[in-house]
CSV table of C-alpha atoms in Angstrom, one decimal:
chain,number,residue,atom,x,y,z
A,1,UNK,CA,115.5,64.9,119.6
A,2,UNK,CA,115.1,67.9,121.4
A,3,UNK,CA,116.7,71.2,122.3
A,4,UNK,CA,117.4,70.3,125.7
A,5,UNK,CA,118.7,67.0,124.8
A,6,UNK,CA,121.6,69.1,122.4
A,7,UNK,CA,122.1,70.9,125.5
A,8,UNK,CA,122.7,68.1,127.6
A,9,UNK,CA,124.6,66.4,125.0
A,10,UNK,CA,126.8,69.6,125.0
A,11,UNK,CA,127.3,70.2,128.9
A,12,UNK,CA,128.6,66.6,129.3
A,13,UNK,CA,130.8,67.6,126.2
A,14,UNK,CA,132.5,70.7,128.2
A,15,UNK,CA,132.7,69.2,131.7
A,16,UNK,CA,133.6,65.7,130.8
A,17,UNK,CA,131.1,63.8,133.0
A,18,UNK,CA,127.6,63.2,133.2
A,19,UNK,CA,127.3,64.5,137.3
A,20,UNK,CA,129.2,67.6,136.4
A,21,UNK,CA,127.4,68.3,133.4
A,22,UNK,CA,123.5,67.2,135.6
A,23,UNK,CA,124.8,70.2,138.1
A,24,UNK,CA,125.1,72.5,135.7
A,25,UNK,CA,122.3,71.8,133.9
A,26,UNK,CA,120.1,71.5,137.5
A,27,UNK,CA,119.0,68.0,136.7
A,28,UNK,CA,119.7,64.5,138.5
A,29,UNK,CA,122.2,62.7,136.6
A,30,UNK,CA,119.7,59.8,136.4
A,31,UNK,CA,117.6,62.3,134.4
A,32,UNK,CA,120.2,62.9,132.8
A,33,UNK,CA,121.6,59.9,131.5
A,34,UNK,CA,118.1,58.4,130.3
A,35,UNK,CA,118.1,61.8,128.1
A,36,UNK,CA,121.4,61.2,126.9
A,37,UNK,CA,120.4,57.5,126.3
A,38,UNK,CA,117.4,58.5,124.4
A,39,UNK,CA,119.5,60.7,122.3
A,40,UNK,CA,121.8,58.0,121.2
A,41,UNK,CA,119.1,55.6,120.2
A,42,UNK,CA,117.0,58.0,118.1
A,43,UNK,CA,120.2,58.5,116.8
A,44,UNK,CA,121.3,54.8,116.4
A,45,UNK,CA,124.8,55.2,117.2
A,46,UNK,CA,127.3,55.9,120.4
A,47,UNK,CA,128.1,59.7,121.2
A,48,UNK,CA,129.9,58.6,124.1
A,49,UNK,CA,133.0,56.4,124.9
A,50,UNK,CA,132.5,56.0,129.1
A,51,UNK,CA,135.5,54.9,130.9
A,52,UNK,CA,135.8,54.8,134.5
A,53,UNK,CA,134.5,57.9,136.0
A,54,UNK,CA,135.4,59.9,132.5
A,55,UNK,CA,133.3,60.3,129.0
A,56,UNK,CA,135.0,60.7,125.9
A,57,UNK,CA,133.3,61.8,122.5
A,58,UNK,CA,133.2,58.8,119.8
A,59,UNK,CA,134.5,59.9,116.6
A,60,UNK,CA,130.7,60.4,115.4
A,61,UNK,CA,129.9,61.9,118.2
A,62,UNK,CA,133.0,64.4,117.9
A,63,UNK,CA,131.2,65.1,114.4
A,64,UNK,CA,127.5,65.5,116.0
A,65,UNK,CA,129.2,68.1,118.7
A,66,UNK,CA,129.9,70.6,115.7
A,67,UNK,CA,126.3,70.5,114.6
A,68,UNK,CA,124.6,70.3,118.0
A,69,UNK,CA,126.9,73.5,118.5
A,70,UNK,CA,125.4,75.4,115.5
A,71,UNK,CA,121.6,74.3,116.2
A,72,UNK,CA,121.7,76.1,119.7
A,73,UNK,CA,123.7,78.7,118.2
A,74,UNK,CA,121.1,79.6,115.4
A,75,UNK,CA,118.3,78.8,118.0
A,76,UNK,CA,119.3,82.0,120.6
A,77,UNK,CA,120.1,83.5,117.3
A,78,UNK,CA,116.8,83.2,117.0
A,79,UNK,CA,115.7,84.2,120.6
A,80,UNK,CA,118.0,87.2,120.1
A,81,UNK,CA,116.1,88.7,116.8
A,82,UNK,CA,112.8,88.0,117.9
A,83,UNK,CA,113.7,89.9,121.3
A,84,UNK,CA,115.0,92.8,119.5
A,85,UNK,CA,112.1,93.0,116.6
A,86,UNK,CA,109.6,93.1,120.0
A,87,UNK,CA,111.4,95.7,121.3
A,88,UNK,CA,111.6,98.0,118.4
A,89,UNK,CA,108.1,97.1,117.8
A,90,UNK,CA,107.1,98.4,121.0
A,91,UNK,CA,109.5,101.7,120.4
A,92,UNK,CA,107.8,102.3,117.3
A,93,UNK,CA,105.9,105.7,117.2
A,94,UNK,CA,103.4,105.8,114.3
A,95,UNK,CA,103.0,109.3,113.1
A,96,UNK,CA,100.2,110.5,110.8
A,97,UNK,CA,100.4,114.2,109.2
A,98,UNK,CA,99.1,116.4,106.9
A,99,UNK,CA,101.0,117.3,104.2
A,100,UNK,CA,103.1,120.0,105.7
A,101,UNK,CA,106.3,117.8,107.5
A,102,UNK,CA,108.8,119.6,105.0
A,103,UNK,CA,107.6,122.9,105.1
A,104,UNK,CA,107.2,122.7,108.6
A,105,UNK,CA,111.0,121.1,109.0
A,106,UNK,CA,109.5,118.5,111.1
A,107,UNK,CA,111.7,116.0,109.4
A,108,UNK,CA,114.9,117.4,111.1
A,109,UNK,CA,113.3,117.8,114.2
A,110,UNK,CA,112.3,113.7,114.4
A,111,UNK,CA,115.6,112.9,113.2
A,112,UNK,CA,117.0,115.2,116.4
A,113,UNK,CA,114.4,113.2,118.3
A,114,UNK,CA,115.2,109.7,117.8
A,115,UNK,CA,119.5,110.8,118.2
A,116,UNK,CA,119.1,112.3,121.6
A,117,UNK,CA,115.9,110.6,123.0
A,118,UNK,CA,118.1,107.6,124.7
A,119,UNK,CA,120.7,106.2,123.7
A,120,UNK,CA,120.4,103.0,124.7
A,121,UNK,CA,116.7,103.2,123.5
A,122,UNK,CA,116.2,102.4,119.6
A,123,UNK,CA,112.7,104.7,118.5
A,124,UNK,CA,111.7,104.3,115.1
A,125,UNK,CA,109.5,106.9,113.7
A,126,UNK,CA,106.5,105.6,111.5
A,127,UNK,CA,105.4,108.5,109.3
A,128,UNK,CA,103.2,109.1,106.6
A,129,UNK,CA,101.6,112.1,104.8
A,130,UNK,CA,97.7,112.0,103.5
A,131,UNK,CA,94.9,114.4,103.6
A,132,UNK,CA,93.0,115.6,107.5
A,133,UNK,CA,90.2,113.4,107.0
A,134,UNK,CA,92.2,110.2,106.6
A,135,UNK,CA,94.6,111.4,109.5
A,136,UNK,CA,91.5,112.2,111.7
A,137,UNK,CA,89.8,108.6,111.0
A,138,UNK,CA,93.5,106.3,111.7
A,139,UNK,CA,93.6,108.7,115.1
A,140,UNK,CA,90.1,107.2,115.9
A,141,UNK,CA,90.7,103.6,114.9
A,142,UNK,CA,94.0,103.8,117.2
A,143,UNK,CA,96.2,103.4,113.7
A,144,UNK,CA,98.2,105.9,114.7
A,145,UNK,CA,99.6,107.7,117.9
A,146,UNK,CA,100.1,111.2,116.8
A,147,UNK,CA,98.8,113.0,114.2
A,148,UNK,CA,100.1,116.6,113.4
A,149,UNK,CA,96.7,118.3,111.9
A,150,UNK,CA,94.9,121.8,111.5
A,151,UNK,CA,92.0,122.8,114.0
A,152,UNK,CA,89.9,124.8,112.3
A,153,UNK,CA,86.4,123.0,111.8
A,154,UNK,CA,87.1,119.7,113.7
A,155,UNK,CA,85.0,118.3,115.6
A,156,UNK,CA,85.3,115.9,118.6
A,157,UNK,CA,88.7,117.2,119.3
A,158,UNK,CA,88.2,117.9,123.3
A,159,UNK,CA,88.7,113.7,123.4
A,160,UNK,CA,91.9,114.4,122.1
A,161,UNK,CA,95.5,115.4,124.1
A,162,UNK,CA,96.1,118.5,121.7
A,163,UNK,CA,99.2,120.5,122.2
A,164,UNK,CA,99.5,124.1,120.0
A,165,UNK,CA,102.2,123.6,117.3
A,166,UNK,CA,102.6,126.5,114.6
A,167,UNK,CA,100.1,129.1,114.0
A,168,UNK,CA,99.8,129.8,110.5
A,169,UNK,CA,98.7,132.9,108.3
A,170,UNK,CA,97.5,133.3,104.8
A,171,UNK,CA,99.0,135.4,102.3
A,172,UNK,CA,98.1,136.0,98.8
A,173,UNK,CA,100.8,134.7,96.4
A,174,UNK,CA,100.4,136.8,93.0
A,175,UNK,CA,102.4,137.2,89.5
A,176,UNK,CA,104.7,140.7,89.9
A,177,UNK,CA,102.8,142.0,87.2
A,178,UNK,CA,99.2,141.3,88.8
A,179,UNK,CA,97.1,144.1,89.4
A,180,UNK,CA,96.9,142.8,93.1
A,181,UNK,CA,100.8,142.9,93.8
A,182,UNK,CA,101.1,146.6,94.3
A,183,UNK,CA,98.5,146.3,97.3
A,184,UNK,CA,99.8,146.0,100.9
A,185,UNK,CA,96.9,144.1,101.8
A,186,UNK,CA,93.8,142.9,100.1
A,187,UNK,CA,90.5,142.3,101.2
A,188,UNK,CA,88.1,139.0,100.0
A,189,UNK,CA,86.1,141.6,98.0
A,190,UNK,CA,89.4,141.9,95.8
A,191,UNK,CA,89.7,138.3,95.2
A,192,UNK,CA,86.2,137.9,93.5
A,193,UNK,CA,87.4,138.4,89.8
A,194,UNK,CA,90.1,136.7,89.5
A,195,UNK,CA,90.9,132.8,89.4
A,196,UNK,CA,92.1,131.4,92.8
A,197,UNK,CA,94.8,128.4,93.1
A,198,UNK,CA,94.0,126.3,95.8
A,199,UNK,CA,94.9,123.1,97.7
A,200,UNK,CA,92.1,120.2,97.2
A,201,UNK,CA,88.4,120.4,98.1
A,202,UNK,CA,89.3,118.0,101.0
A,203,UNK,CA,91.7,120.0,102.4
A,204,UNK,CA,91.3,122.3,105.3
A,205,UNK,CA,92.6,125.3,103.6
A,206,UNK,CA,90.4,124.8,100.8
A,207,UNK,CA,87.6,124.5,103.8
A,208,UNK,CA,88.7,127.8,105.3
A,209,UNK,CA,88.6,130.2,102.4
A,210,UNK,CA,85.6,128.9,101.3
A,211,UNK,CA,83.5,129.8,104.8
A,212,UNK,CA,85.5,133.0,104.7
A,213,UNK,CA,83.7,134.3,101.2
A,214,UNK,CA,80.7,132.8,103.1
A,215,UNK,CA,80.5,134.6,106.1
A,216,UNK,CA,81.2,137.7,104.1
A,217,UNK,CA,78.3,136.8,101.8
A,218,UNK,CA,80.4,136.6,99.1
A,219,UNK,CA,79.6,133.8,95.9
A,220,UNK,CA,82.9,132.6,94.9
A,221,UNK,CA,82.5,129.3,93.2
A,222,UNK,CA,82.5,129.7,88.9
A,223,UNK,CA,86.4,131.0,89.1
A,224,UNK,CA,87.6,129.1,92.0
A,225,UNK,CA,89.9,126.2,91.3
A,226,UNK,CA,91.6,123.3,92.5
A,227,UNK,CA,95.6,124.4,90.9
A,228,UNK,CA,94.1,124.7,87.3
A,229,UNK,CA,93.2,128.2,87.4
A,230,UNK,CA,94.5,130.3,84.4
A,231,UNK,CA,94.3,134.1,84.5
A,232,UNK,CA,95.9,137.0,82.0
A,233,UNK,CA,98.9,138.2,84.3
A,234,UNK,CA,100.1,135.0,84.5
A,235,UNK,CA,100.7,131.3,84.7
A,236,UNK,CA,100.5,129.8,88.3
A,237,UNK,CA,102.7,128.0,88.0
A,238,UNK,CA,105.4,130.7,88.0
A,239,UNK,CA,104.8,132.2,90.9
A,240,UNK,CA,101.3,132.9,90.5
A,241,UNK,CA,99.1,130.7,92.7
A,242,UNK,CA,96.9,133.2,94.4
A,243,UNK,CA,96.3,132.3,97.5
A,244,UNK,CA,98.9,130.4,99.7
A,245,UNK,CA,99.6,129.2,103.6
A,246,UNK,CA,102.9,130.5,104.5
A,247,UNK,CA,103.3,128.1,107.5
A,248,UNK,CA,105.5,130.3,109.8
A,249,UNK,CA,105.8,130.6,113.5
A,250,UNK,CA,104.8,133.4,115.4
């Protein structure tokens, strides 16, 4: 038994002869009537009375109608799923960041994205979060499509599309009653006795201020820390983690 022999079955079924039902299924009726006739003895029983020119369902084969009905049913039901999962597949835009897609409010923005895009067009948004050097090494092996990442110290980035997002600054985040939070601005050279706060090693930022004491010839390494520094004018943890990225847009 096959599922063009159900079909066949079913054609003769709704036109109520075998020529009508070879027409419409674009066979010769010879064809088939040695399908039908195959059926039936796989089967071991009649499906058809034949009378004249006219065919009339048996009483089993009234019964095997209802179930030939719901296999080609479930089978483009079938068809139908696996036609839609390819097409969402192939709509799907895998998205790698760095761990800035609330702060940034990119969230809203790919929700806005995937309402307005098309509407007769379903885009599903694969995002995840993890640190630049993971983001950097799924852009390579083609894991992703678009990765949202920072610039500073990356290499190899000409073989890249790159399109300018946010520009961020750095500001220095401070406990009110730090000696620090009275200045308007403060230089590296203020930051050397006191603990710093800062994201972890692998992180750009972490990259950035380090090269900056650098290049000013500045040793900063007993007091930095990675979020665990602890310092006399405050906890920073309320309010006190002393250097920051405000990610704003200029």
């Amino acid at each position: 038994m096959n599922l063009n022999q159900l079909k066949y079955f079913l054609a003769i079924v709704k036109t109520g002869s075998f020529s009508n039902a070879a027409d419409d299924m674009y066979i010769s009726q010879s064809s088939m009537s040695k399908q039908i006739k195959a059926l039936e003895t796989e089967l071991g029983v009649d499906l058809f009375k034949r009378e004249h020119s006219k065919v009339y369902l048996t009483e089993i084969g009234a019964e095997f109608a209802k179930y030939a009905e719901m296999t080609i049913k479930q089978h483009n039901d079938m068809l139908l799923y696996l036609d839609e999962f390819a097409t969402k597949k192939s709509n799907t835009i895998r998205f790698g960041s760095i761990p800035v897609v609330s702060s940034y409010g990119i969230s809203a923005q790919i929700a806005q994205f995937t309402t307005n895009y098309k509407p007769d067009v379903n885009v599903v948004i694969d995002m995840h979060e993890t640190n630049q050097q993971e983001v950097m090494k799924e852009l390579f092996d083609g894991a992703i499509d678009i990765a949202l990442i920072r610039t500073d110290y990356l290499d190899e980035v000409d073989v890249f599309d790159c399109i300018p997002y946010k520009k961020d600054i750095f500001v220095l985040v401070c406990n009110q009653n730090h000696p620090l939070s009275t200045k308007e601005a403060v230089s590296l050279n203020d930051l050397i006795k006191y603990p710093l706060s800062l994201l972890d090693t692998s992180s750009v930022i972490y990259t950035i201020v380090m090269k900056a004491f650098e290049r000013h010839g500045i040793e900063k390494k007993n007091k930095m820390s990675d979020n665990k520094a602890q310092d006399p004018y405050g906890d920073p943890a309320d309010s006190a983690k002393y250097f920051a990225t405000a990610a704003q847009s200029r």
